[in-house]
Coordinates of C-alpha atoms and ligand atoms in Angstrom, one line a residue:
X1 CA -41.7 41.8 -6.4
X2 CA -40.0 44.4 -9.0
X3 CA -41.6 47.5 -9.4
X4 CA -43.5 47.8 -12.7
X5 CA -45.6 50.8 -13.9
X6 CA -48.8 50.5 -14.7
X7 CA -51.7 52.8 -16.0
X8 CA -54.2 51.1 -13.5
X9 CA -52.7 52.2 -10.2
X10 CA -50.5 55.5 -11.3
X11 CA -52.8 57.7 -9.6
X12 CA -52.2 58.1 -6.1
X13 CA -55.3 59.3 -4.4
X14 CA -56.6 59.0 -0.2
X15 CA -54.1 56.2 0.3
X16 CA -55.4 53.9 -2.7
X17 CA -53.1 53.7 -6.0
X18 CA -56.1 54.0 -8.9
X19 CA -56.3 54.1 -12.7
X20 CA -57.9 58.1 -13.9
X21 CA -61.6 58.1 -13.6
X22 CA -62.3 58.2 -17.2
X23 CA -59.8 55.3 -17.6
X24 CA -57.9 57.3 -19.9
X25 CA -53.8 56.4 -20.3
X26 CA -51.5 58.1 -22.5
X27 CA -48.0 56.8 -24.0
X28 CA -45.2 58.1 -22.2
X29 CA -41.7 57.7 -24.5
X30 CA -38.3 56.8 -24.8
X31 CA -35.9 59.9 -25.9
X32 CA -33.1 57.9 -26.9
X33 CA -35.1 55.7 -29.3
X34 CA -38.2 57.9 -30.0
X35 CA -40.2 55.0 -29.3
X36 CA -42.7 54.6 -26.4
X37 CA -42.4 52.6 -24.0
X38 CA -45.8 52.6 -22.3
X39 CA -48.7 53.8 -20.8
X40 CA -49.7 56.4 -18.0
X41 CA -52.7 56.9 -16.2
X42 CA -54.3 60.0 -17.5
X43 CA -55.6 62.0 -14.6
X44 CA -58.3 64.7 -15.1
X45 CA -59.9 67.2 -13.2
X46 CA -62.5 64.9 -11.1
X47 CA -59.0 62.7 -9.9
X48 CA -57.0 66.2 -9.2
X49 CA -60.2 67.1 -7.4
X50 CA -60.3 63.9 -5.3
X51 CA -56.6 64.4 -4.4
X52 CA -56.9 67.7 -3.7
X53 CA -59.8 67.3 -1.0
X54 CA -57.7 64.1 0.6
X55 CA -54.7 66.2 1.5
X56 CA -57.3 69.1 2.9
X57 CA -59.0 66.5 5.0
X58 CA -55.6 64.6 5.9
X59 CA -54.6 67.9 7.0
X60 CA -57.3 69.6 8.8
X61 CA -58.5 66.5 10.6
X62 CA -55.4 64.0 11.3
X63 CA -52.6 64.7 13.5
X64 CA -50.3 64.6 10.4
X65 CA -49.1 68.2 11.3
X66 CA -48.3 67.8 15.0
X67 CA -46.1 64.4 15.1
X68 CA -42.9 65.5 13.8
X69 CA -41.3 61.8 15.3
X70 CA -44.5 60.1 12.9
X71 CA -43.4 62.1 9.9
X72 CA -39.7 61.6 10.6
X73 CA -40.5 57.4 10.4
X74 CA -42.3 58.1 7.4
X75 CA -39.9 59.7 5.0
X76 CA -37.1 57.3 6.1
X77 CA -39.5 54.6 4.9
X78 CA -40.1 56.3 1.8
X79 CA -36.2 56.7 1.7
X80 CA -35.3 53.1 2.3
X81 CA -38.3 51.8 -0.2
X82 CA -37.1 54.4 -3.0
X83 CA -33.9 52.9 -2.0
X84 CA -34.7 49.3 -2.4
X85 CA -36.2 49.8 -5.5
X86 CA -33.4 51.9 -7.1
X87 CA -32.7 49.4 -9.9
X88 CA -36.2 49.6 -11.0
X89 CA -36.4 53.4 -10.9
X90 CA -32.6 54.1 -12.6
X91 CA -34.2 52.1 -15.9
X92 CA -37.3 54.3 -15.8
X93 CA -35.4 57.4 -15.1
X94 CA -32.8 56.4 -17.9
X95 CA -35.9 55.4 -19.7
X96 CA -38.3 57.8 -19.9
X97 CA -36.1 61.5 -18.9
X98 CA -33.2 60.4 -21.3
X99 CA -31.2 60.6 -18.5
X100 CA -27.0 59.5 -18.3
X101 CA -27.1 56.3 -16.1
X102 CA -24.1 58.3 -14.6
X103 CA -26.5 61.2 -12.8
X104 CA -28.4 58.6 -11.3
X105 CA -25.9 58.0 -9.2
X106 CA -26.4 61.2 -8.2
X107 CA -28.7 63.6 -8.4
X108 CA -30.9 62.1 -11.0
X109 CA -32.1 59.5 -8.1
X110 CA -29.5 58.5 -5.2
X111 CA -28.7 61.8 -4.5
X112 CA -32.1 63.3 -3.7
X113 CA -33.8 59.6 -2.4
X114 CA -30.8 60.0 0.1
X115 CA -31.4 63.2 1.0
X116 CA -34.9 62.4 2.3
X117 CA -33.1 61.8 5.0
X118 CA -31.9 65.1 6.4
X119 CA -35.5 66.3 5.9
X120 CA -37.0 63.1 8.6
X121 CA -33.5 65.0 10.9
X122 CA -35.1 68.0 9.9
X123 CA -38.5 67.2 11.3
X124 CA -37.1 65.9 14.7
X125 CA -34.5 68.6 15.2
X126 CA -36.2 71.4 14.1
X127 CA -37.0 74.3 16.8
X128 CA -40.9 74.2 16.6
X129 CA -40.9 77.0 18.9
X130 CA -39.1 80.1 20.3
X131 CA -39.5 81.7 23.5
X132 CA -38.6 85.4 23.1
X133 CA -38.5 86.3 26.8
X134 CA -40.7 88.7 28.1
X135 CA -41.4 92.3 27.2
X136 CA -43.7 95.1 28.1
X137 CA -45.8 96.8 24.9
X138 CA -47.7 99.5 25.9
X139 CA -47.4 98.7 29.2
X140 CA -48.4 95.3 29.7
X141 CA -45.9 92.4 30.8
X142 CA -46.0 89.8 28.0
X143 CA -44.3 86.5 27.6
X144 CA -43.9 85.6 23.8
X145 CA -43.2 82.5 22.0
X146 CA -43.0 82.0 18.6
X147 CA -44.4 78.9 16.6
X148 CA -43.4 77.2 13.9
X149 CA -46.5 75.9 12.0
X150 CA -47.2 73.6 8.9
X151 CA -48.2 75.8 6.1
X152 CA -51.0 73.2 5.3
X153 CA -52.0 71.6 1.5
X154 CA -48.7 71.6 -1.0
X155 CA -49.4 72.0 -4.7
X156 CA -45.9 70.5 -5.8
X157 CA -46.1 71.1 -9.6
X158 CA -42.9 69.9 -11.7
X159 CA -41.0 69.8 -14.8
X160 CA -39.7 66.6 -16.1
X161 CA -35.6 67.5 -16.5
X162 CA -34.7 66.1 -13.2
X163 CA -37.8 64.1 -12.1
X164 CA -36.6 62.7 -9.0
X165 CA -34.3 65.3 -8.0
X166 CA -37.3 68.1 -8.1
X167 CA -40.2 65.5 -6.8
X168 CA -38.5 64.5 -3.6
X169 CA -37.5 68.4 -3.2
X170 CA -40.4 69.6 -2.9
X171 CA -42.0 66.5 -1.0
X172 CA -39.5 66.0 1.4
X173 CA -39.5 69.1 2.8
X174 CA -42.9 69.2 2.9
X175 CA -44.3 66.3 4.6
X176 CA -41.5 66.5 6.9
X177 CA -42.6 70.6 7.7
X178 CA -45.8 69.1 8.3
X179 CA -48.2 69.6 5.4
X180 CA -50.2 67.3 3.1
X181 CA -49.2 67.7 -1.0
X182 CA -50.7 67.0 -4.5
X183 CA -47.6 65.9 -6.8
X184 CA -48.5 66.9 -10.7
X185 CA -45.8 65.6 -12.3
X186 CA -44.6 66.6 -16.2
X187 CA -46.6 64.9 -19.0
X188 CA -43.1 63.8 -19.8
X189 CA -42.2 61.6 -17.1
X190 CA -45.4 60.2 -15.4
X191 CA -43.8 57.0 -14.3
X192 CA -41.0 58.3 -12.2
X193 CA -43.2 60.0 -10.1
X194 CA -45.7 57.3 -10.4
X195 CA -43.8 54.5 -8.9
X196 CA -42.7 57.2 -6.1
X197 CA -46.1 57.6 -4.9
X198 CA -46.6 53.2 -5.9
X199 CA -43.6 52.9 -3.3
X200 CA -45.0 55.7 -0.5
X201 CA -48.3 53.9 -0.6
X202 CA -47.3 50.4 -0.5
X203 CA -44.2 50.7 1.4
X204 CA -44.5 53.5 3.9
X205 CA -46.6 54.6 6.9
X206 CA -47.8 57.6 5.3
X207 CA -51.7 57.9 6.1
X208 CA -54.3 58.5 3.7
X209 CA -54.8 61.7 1.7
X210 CA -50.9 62.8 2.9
X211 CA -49.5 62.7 -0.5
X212 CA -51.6 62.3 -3.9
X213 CA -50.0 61.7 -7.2
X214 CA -52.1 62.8 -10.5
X215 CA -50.4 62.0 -13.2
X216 CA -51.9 63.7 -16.9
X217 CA -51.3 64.6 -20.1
X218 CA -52.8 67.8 -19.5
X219 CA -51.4 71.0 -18.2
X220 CA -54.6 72.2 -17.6
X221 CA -54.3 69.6 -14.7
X222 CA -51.4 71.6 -13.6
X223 CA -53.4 75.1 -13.4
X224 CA -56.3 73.5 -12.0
X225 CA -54.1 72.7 -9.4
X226 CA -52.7 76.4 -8.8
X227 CA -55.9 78.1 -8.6
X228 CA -57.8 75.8 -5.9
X229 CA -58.3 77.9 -3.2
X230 CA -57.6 74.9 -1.0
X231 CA -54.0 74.5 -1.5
X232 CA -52.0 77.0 0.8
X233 CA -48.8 77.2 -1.4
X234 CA -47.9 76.2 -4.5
X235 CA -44.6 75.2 -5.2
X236 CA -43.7 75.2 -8.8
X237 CA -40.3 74.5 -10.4
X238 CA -40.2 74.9 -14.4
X239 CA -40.0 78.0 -17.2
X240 CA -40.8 81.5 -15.9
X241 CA -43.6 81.4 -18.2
X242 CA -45.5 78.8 -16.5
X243 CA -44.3 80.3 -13.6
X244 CA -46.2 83.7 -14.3
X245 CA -48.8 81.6 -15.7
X246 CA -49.3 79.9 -12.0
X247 CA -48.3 82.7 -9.7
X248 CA -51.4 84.4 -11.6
X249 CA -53.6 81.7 -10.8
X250 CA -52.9 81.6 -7.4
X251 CA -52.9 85.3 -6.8
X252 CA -56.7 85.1 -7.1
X253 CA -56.9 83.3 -4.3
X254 CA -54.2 84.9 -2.6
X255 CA -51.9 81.6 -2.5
X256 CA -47.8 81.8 -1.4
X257 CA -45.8 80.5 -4.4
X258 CA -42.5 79.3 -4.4
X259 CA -40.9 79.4 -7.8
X260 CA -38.1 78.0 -8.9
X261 CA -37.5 79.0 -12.8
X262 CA -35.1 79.3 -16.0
X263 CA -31.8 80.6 -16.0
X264 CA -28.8 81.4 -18.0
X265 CA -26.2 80.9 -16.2
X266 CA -22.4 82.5 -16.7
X267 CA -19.3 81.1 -16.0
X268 CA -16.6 83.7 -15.8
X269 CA -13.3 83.3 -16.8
X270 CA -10.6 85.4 -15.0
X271 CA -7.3 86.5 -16.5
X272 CA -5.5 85.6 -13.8
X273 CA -5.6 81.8 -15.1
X274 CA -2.6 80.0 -16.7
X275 CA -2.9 78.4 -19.9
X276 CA -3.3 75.3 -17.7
X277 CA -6.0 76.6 -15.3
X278 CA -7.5 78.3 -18.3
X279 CA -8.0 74.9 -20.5
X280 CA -9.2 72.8 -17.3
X281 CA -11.7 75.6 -16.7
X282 CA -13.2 75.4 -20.3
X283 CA -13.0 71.9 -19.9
X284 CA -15.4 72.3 -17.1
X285 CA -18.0 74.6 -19.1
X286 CA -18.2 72.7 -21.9
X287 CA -18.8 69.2 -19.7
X288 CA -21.2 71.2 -17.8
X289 CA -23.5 72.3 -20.9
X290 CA -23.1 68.7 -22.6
X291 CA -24.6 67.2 -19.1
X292 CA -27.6 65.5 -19.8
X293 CA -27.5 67.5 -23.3
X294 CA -27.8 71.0 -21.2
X295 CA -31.1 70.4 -19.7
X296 CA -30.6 71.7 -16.4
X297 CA -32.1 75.0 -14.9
X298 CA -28.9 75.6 -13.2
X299 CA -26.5 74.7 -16.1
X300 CA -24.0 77.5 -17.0
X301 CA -24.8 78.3 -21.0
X302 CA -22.4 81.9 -21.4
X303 CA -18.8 81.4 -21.0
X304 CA -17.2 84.4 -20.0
X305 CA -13.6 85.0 -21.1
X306 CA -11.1 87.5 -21.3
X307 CA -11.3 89.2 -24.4
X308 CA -7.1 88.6 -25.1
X309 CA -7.6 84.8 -24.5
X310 CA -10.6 84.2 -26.5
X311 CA -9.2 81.9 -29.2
X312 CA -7.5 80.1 -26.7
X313 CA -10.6 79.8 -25.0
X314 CA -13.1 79.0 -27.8
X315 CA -10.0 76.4 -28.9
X316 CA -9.9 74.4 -25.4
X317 CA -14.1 74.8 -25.5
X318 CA -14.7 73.6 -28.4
X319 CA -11.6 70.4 -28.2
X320 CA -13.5 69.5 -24.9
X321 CA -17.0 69.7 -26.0
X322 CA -16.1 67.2 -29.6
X323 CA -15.0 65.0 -26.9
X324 CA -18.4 64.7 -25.3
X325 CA -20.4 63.1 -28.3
X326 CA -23.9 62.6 -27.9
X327 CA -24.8 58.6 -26.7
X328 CA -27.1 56.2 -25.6
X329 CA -28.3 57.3 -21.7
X330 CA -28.0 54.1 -20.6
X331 CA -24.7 53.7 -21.2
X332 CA -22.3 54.3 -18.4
X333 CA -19.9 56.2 -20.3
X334 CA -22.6 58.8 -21.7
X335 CA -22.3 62.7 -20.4
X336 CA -24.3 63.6 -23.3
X337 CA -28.3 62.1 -23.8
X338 CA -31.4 62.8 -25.7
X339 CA -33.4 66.3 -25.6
X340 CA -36.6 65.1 -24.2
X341 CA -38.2 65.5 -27.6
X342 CA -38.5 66.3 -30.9
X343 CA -39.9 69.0 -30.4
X344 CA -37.5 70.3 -28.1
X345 CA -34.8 69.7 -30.4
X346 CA -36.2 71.3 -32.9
X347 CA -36.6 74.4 -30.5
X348 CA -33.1 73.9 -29.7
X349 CA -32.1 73.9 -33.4
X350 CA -34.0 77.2 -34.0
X351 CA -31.8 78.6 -31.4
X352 CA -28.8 77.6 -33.4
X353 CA -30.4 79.3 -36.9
X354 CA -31.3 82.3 -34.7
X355 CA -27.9 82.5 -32.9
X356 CA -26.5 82.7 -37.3
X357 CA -28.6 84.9 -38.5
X358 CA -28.0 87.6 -35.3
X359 CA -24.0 87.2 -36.4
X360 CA -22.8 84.4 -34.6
X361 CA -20.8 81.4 -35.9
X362 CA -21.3 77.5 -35.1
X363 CA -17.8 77.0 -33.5
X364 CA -18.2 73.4 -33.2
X365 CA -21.1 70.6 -33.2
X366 CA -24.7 71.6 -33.7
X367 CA -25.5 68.4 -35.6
X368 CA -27.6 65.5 -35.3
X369 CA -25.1 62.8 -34.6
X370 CA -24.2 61.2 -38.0
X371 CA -25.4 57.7 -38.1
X372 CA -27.7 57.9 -35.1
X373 CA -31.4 57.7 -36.7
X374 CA -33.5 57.6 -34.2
X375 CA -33.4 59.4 -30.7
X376 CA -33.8 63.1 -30.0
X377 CA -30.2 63.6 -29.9
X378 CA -28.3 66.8 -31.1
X379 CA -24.2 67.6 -31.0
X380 CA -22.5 70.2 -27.8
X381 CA -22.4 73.4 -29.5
X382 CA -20.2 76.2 -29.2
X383 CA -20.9 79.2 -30.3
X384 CA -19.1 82.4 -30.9
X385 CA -19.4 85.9 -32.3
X386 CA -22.4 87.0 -30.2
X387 CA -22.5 89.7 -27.4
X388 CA -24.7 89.6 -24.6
X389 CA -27.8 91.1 -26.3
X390 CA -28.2 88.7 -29.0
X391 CA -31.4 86.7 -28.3
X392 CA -29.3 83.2 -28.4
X393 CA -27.1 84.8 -25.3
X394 CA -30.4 86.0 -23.4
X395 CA -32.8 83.3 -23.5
X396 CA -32.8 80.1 -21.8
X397 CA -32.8 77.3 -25.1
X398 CA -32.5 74.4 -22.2
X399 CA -30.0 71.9 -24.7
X400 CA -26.0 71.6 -24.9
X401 CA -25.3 74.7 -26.3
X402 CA -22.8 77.2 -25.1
X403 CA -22.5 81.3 -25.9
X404 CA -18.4 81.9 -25.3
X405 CA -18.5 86.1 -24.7
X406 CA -15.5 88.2 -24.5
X407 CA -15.0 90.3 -21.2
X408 CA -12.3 93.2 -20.7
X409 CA -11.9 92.6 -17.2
X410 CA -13.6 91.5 -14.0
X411 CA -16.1 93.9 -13.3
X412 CA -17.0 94.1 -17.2
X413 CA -17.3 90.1 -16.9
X414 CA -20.2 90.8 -13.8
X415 CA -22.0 93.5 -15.7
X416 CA -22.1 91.2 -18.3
X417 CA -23.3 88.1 -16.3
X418 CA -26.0 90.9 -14.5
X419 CA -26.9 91.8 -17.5
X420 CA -30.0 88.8 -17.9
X421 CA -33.5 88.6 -16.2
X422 CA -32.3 85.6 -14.9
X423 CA -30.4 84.8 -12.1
X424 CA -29.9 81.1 -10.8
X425 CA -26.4 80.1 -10.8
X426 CA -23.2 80.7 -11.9
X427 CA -19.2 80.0 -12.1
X428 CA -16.2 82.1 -11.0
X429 CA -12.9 80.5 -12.0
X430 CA -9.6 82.5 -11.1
X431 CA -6.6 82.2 -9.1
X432 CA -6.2 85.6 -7.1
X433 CA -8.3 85.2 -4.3
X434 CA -9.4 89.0 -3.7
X435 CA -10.5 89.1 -7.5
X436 CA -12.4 86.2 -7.3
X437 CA -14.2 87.5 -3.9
X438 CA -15.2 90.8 -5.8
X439 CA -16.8 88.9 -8.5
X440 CA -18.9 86.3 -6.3
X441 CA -20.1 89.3 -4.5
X442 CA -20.6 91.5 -7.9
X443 CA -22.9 88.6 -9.5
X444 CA -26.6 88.5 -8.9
X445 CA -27.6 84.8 -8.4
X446 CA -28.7 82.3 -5.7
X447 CA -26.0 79.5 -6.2
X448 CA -22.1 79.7 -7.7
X449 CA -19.2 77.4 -7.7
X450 CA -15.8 78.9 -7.4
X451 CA -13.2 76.9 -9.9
X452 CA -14.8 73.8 -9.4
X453 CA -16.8 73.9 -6.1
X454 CA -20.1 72.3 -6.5
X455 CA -23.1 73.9 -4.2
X456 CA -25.2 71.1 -5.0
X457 CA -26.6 68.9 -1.3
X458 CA -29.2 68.4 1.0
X459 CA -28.5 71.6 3.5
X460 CA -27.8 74.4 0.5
X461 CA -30.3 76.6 -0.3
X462 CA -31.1 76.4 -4.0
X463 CA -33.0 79.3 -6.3
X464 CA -33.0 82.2 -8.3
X465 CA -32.7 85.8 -8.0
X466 CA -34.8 88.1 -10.6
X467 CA -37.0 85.9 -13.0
X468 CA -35.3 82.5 -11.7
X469 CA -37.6 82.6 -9.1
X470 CA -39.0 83.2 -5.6
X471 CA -37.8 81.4 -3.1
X472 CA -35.4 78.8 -1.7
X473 CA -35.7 74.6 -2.2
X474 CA -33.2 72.8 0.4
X475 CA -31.7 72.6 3.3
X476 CA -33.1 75.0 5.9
X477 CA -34.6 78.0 4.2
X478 CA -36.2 75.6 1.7
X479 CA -37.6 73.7 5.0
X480 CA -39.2 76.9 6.2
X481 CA -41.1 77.6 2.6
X482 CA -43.5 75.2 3.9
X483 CA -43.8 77.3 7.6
X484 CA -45.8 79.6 8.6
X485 CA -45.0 82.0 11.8
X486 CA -47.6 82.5 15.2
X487 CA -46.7 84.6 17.6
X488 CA -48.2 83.8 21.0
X489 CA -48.6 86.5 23.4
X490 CA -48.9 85.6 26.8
X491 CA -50.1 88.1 29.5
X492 CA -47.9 87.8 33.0
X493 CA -49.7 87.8 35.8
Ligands
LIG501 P1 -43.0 73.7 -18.0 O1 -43.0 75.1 -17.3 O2 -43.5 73.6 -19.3 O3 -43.9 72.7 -17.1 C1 -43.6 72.5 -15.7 C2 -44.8 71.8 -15.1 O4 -45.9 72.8 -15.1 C3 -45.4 70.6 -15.8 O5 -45.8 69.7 -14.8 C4 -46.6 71.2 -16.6 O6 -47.6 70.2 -16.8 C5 -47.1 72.2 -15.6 N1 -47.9 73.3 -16.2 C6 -47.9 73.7 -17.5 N2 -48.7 74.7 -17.6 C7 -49.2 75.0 -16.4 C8 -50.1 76.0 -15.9 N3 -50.7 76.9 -16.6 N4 -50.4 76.0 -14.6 C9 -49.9 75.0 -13.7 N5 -49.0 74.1 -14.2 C10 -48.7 74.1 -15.5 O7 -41.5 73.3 -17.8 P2 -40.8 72.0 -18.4 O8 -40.7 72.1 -19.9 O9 -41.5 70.7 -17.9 O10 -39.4 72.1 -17.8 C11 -38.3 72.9 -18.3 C12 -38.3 74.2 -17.6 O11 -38.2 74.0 -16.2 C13 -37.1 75.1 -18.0 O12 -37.4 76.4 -18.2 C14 -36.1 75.0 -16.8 O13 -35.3 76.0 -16.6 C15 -37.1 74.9 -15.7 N6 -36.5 74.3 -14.5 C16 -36.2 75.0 -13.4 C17 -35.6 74.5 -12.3 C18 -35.2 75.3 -11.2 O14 -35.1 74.7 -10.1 N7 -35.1 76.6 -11.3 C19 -35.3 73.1 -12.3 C20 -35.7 72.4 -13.4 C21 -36.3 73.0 -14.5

């Protein structure tokens, strides 16, 4: 039967799919056309409640935690039903996150449903428990083992850029480590993680109370979520201020966050390029910032040039980025969607005002397409003239617009990537290999892609240094978030 969404079973909660309590819905809407395009259910505090005390009880009484072969079957199920339902989810995710039909091949949906995967390998291969030998402390012979426990109730809390991608990151990994979790979804995209948790309780093993959905309009939802004292960590992907918002609310009860936050991201240019090299590497920072119109944590928005090639630079930029016109999201050829909203375009067009009025110039685009009336779509934008303390080169504005910077040399080009509270990701493009080294050890950030590499899969640790965020999501280290340690001391006798 295809998948639908539908307000009366969004709520996952104990192993039953159920409308809110109050029977509240609210519209959930199309970017591309500004129109909506249905209803959610519209989850209060008495449904987060209710999910909140299933995934304690699941946990604390069920044998969830111990049976890493159990959990393993389970997430492949909930692989191969997000799988068989792809069709259905790729027209919601196109639908309702305005995104390009092309990242759902990847990481938009296939990517991250197929890396459930290597978390079920994950549960069944992973060393639950170390024996460190023996050892005499203070005199007495010991025999210690480490174990490797679940950490116990998840609060997974996300944004709604990349819904799939950031649900099943934080879920995988955590069912398959052992824990129970609460999914809070944005108010943005309520059916993709919706039909996830329609899928994991129709299609999967997964007992009751091991993962609850609450979808809701209201962030206070979200916080309510981050201060119960019965969730062990929260882990929280979206702006730092949210993030400081929630790592508040769960200090009071002492709670381990993982965050995982803004960024803004440089791509450095080396001299050492030929004209050649130089253009295909511009080409690459522009198509990077017009991706799903620049709405990606992780998305590199200061180019960082060599002060003598800088109208060559900004030339090749700007040729590149006119070439990526905003379009329909559902169209296969489209790099370039909707901002999520009006309102975000609007922020995003304040950022352009802002980035004038503090000197700098629109080098190209900046525009609501011509012609396109409806949809929350706005132009790739280039612009020049600013140095690295203008606000518009600081702040994360989270749309397709790129800050092109003049360097004068390598190590001014890392002081000048350094130089930002944030510290997520990052580009080094440049053909002398002992130059290149220096500079992806000189800049301060959790993931970077050397002239063209792409860090982006199931086993690579992904997060921020500085204010993009605490913590690792993927692969190994992003497995372990969701551990705790014991140490078991044996006496010899
Ligand atoms: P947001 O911070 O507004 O919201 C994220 C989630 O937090 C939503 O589910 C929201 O309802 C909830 N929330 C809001 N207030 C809360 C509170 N006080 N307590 C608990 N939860 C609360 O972010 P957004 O606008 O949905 O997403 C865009 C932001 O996310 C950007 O800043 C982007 O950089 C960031 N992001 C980071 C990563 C990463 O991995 N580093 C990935 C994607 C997006």
């Amino acid at each position: 039967m295809p998948l639908r969404p539908d307000a009366s079973t969004d709520l996952l909660i104990d192993g039953t799919l159920v409308p809110a309590a109050s029977g509240a819905t609210f519209a959930t809407f199309n970017p591309a056309t500004e129109e909506p395009i249905g209803r959610a259910a519209d989850g209060g505090g008495d449904d987060m409640d209710a999910a909140i005390r299933a995934a304690r009880r699941a946990f604390d009484t069920t044998g969830w935690s111990g049976d890493h072969a159990f959990r393993a079957r389970c997430l492949r199920q909930l692989r191969d039903g997000l799988q068989r339902h792809v069709e259905e989810l790729r027209e919601v995710t196109i639908a309702e996150a305005g995104a390009p039909a092309l990242l759902t091949a990847g990481p938009q949906l296939e990517g991250p449903v197929a890396d459930l995967g290597y978390f079920a390998d994950l549960a069944e291969s992973y060393r639950w428990s170390t024996d460190l030998g023996p050892a005499t402390p203070m005199g007495i012979p010991t025999r210690r083992t480490l174990l490797r426990e679940a950490a116990g109730v998840v609060a997974a809390i996300t944004p709604w850029n990349f819904p799939h991608q950031i649900t099943l990151a934080k879920i995988g990994p955590a069912l398959a480590a052992g824990c129970t979790a609460v999914l809070k979804p944005a108010p943005d995209t309520p059916w993709c993680a919706a039909l996830v948790g329609r899928i994991a309780a129709e299609e999967t093993d997964l007992p009751p109370g091991v993962l609850g959905v609450v979808t809701s309009s209201d962030h206070g939802v979200g916080a309510q979520l981050a201060a119960d004292p019965r969730v062990d960590v929260v882990s929280f992907t979206g702006s730092s201020a949210t993030g400081r918002a929630v790592m508040v609310a769960a200090s009071e009860n002492l709670t381990k966050v993982f965050l995982e936050l803004g960024g803004k991201s440089a791509f450095v240019v080396l001299d050492c390029l030929d004209a050649d090299r130089l253009r295909a590497a511009c080409a690459t920072a522009a198509f990077t910032v017009a991706t799903h119109a620049g709405q990606g944590c992780a998305i590199t928005t200061r180019l960082l040039v060599p002060r003598h090639r800088l109208d060559e630079a900004t030339a090749a930029t700007a040729a590149a980025l006119t070439g990526l016109p905003p379009g329909d999201p559902a169209d296969p050829g489209t790099v370039c969607g909707p901002l999520i909203s009006e309102r975000q375009r609007e922020r995003v067009e304040s950022y352009l005002a802002l980035a004038v009025e503090e000197g700098g110039t629109v080098v190209c685009g900046g525009r609501r397409p011509p012609g396109r009336e409806r949809g929350c779509f706005l132009e790739p934008t280039l612009i020049a003239g600013l140095d690295n303390t203008a606000r518009a080169a600081r702040e994360e504005i989270f749309g397709p617009v790129l800050a092109i910077i003049p360097h004068d040399g390598d190590d001014d080009a890392v002081r000048i990537a350094n130089d930002s509270p944030y510290g997520l990701s990052g580009a080094v493009w440049g053909d002398d290999p002992a130059r290149v080294d220096r500079v992806v050890r000189g800049v301060r950030t959790g993931t970077l892609g050397v002239n063209g590499g792409l860090w982006y899969s199931p086993d690579v640790p992904f997060g921020g240094y500085k204010q993009s965020g605490i913590g690792r999501e993927m692969g190994v280290a992003g497995f372990e978030e969701y551990l705790e340690t014991k140490a078991v001391a044996y006496a010899e006798r």
